[in-house]
Every structure is written in structure tokens, then in C-alpha cells.
């Protein structure tokens, strides 16, 4: 079981700025802290193609290395149009719009009314 570490909104804003700096689109942050004890946030973003995804991931990697952020896992399948970076407290998904629409992760984390 992962040790939970609450993450600040300041960190989330920084990582979103890093993603945005590489022209990612439709950046969405989902607060999952009340839904699961495994992680606090999911960040979703669109990239136009596998090369754009790779560029965004390289920028994220520079940031997390500079900030000394531990990484639990990475799935960097650029060909699939979807990569995942697990930072323990934050899960980052960078996808092409087609993949994002197909899997519709936002719907999985909707809070029931």
C-alpha cells in the first residue's frame, strides 16, 4: 500500500503550468482526496500526437527532477496516444483527444449526486 502524502494546490498549479507551457489543451484537475486514499489528484491533458505527448512528458520529467518529486511509476507508451505518470499523490494522464474521449476518465471519477 502506498503511503499517502497530501499534496498542495500550489504543487498542482505548478505542474499544470509545466504542462500548459508545452501547449497541452483541456487540462483538467480532479480532486480525488475524498474518493480514494491512494492519491489526491488526477491531472488530464490533451496532446495533438505522440510527438507532442513526448515533449510534454520531457518537460514534466525536468520539473519533477528539479523539484525532487518521487515517481512511483511511468507508462510511457507514446505510440498508444496515452501516457501516465504516477507521483504517488498525483496521477498525470497525457492523451490524444481521441483516446481521452474514448476512455472518458472524467466520467469514472464523477461524484455521485
Short mmCIF file of C-alpha atoms in Angstrom, two decimals:
data_model
loop_
_atom_site.label_atom_id
_atom_site.label_comp_id
_atom_site.label_asym_id
_atom_site.label_seq_id
_atom_site.Cartn_x
_atom_site.Cartn_y
_atom_site.Cartn_z
CA UNK A 1 0.00 0.00 0.00
CA UNK A 2 1.27 3.43 -0.94
CA UNK A 3 2.00 5.90 1.81
CA UNK A 4 -0.34 8.80 1.28
CA UNK A 5 1.15 12.24 1.14
CA UNK A 6 -1.19 15.16 0.85
CA UNK A 7 -0.16 17.46 -1.94
CA UNK A 8 -0.61 21.20 -2.02
CA UNK A 9 -2.69 23.05 -4.54
CA UNK A 10 0.41 25.12 -5.18
CA UNK A 11 2.18 21.98 -6.47
CA UNK A 12 -0.83 21.12 -8.65
CA UNK A 13 -0.81 24.64 -10.10
CA UNK A 14 2.91 24.36 -10.84
CA UNK A 15 2.59 21.03 -12.62
CA UNK A 16 -0.36 22.38 -14.63
CA UNK A 17 1.75 25.37 -15.68
CA UNK A 18 4.51 22.99 -16.80
CA UNK A 19 2.01 21.02 -18.87
CA UNK A 20 0.46 24.20 -20.25
CA UNK A 21 3.88 25.60 -21.20
CA UNK A 22 4.12 22.84 -23.82
CA UNK A 23 0.76 23.80 -25.31
CA UNK A 24 -1.29 20.94 -23.87
CA UNK A 25 -5.01 21.56 -24.12
CA UNK A 26 -8.06 20.90 -21.97
CA UNK A 27 -6.07 20.49 -18.77
CA UNK A 28 -8.40 19.13 -16.11
CA UNK A 29 -7.67 18.58 -12.42
CA UNK A 30 -9.84 16.15 -10.48
CA UNK A 31 -9.63 16.21 -6.69
CA UNK A 32 -9.91 12.56 -5.61
CA UNK A 33 -8.86 13.07 -1.99
CA UNK A 34 -12.36 12.36 -0.69
CA UNK A 35 -12.92 9.44 -3.09
CA UNK A 36 -9.80 7.34 -2.53
CA UNK A 37 -6.93 7.13 -0.08
CA UNK A 38 -4.49 6.13 -2.82
CA UNK A 39 -3.91 9.57 -4.36
CA UNK A 40 -5.19 13.13 -4.10
CA UNK A 41 -5.41 14.38 -7.68
CA UNK A 42 -5.70 13.28 -11.27
CA UNK A 43 -4.48 15.64 -13.97
CA UNK A 44 -5.70 15.06 -17.53
CA UNK A 45 -4.44 16.90 -20.60
CA UNK A 46 -4.71 16.63 -24.37
CA UNK A 47 -1.78 16.49 -26.74
CA UNK A 48 -2.14 16.52 -30.52
CA UNK A 49 0.03 13.47 -31.30
CA UNK A 50 2.73 11.13 -29.93
CA UNK A 51 5.49 13.71 -30.50
CA UNK A 52 3.55 16.36 -28.62
CA UNK A 53 2.94 13.87 -25.79
CA UNK A 54 6.67 13.13 -25.66
CA UNK A 55 7.51 16.85 -25.49
CA UNK A 56 5.10 17.37 -22.58
CA UNK A 57 6.46 14.34 -20.72
CA UNK A 58 10.05 15.57 -21.14
CA UNK A 59 9.05 18.90 -19.58
CA UNK A 60 7.24 17.15 -16.71
CA UNK A 61 10.32 14.98 -16.13
CA UNK A 62 12.58 18.06 -15.97
CA UNK A 63 10.23 19.65 -13.44
CA UNK A 64 9.88 16.62 -11.16
CA UNK A 65 13.64 16.04 -11.24
CA UNK A 66 14.32 19.69 -10.36
CA UNK A 67 11.71 19.59 -7.56
CA UNK A 68 12.92 16.18 -6.33
CA UNK A 69 9.43 14.68 -6.64
CA UNK A 70 9.41 10.87 -6.26
CA UNK A 71 7.87 8.87 -9.11
CA UNK A 72 6.09 5.61 -8.37
CA UNK A 73 5.62 4.53 -11.98
CA UNK A 74 5.59 5.68 -15.59
CA UNK A 75 3.80 4.17 -18.55
CA UNK A 76 5.30 5.97 -21.50
CA UNK A 77 3.63 4.21 -24.42
CA UNK A 78 3.83 7.17 -26.80
CA UNK A 79 2.54 5.09 -29.71
CA UNK A 80 -0.72 4.38 -27.87
CA UNK A 81 -1.57 8.06 -27.56
CA UNK A 82 -1.74 7.84 -23.76
CA UNK A 83 0.96 8.14 -21.11
CA UNK A 84 0.65 8.00 -17.33
CA UNK A 85 2.98 9.33 -14.66
CA UNK A 86 2.24 8.30 -11.07
CA UNK A 87 3.67 10.72 -8.50
CA UNK A 88 2.14 8.87 -5.52
CA UNK A 89 -0.25 11.70 -4.66
CA UNK A 90 -0.96 12.81 -8.22
CA UNK A 91 -1.62 10.77 -11.35
CA UNK A 92 -0.92 12.57 -14.64
CA UNK A 93 -2.55 11.39 -17.89
CA UNK A 94 -1.49 12.93 -21.19
CA UNK A 95 -3.61 11.71 -24.10
CA UNK A 96 -4.64 12.47 -27.63
CA UNK A 97 -8.19 13.88 -27.82
CA UNK A 98 -9.43 10.66 -29.46
CA UNK A 99 -8.06 8.44 -26.68
CA UNK A 100 -9.36 10.77 -23.99
CA UNK A 101 -12.83 10.80 -25.48
CA UNK A 102 -12.87 7.01 -25.87
CA UNK A 103 -11.83 6.22 -22.27
CA UNK A 104 -13.63 9.20 -20.71
CA UNK A 105 -11.76 9.09 -17.39
CA UNK A 106 -13.63 12.14 -16.14
CA UNK A 107 -16.83 10.06 -16.06
CA UNK A 108 -15.17 7.39 -13.91
CA UNK A 109 -14.40 9.95 -11.19
CA UNK A 110 -17.69 11.82 -11.17
CA UNK A 111 -19.03 12.29 -7.68
CA UNK A 112 -22.49 10.78 -7.35
CA UNK A 113 -25.22 13.29 -6.54
#
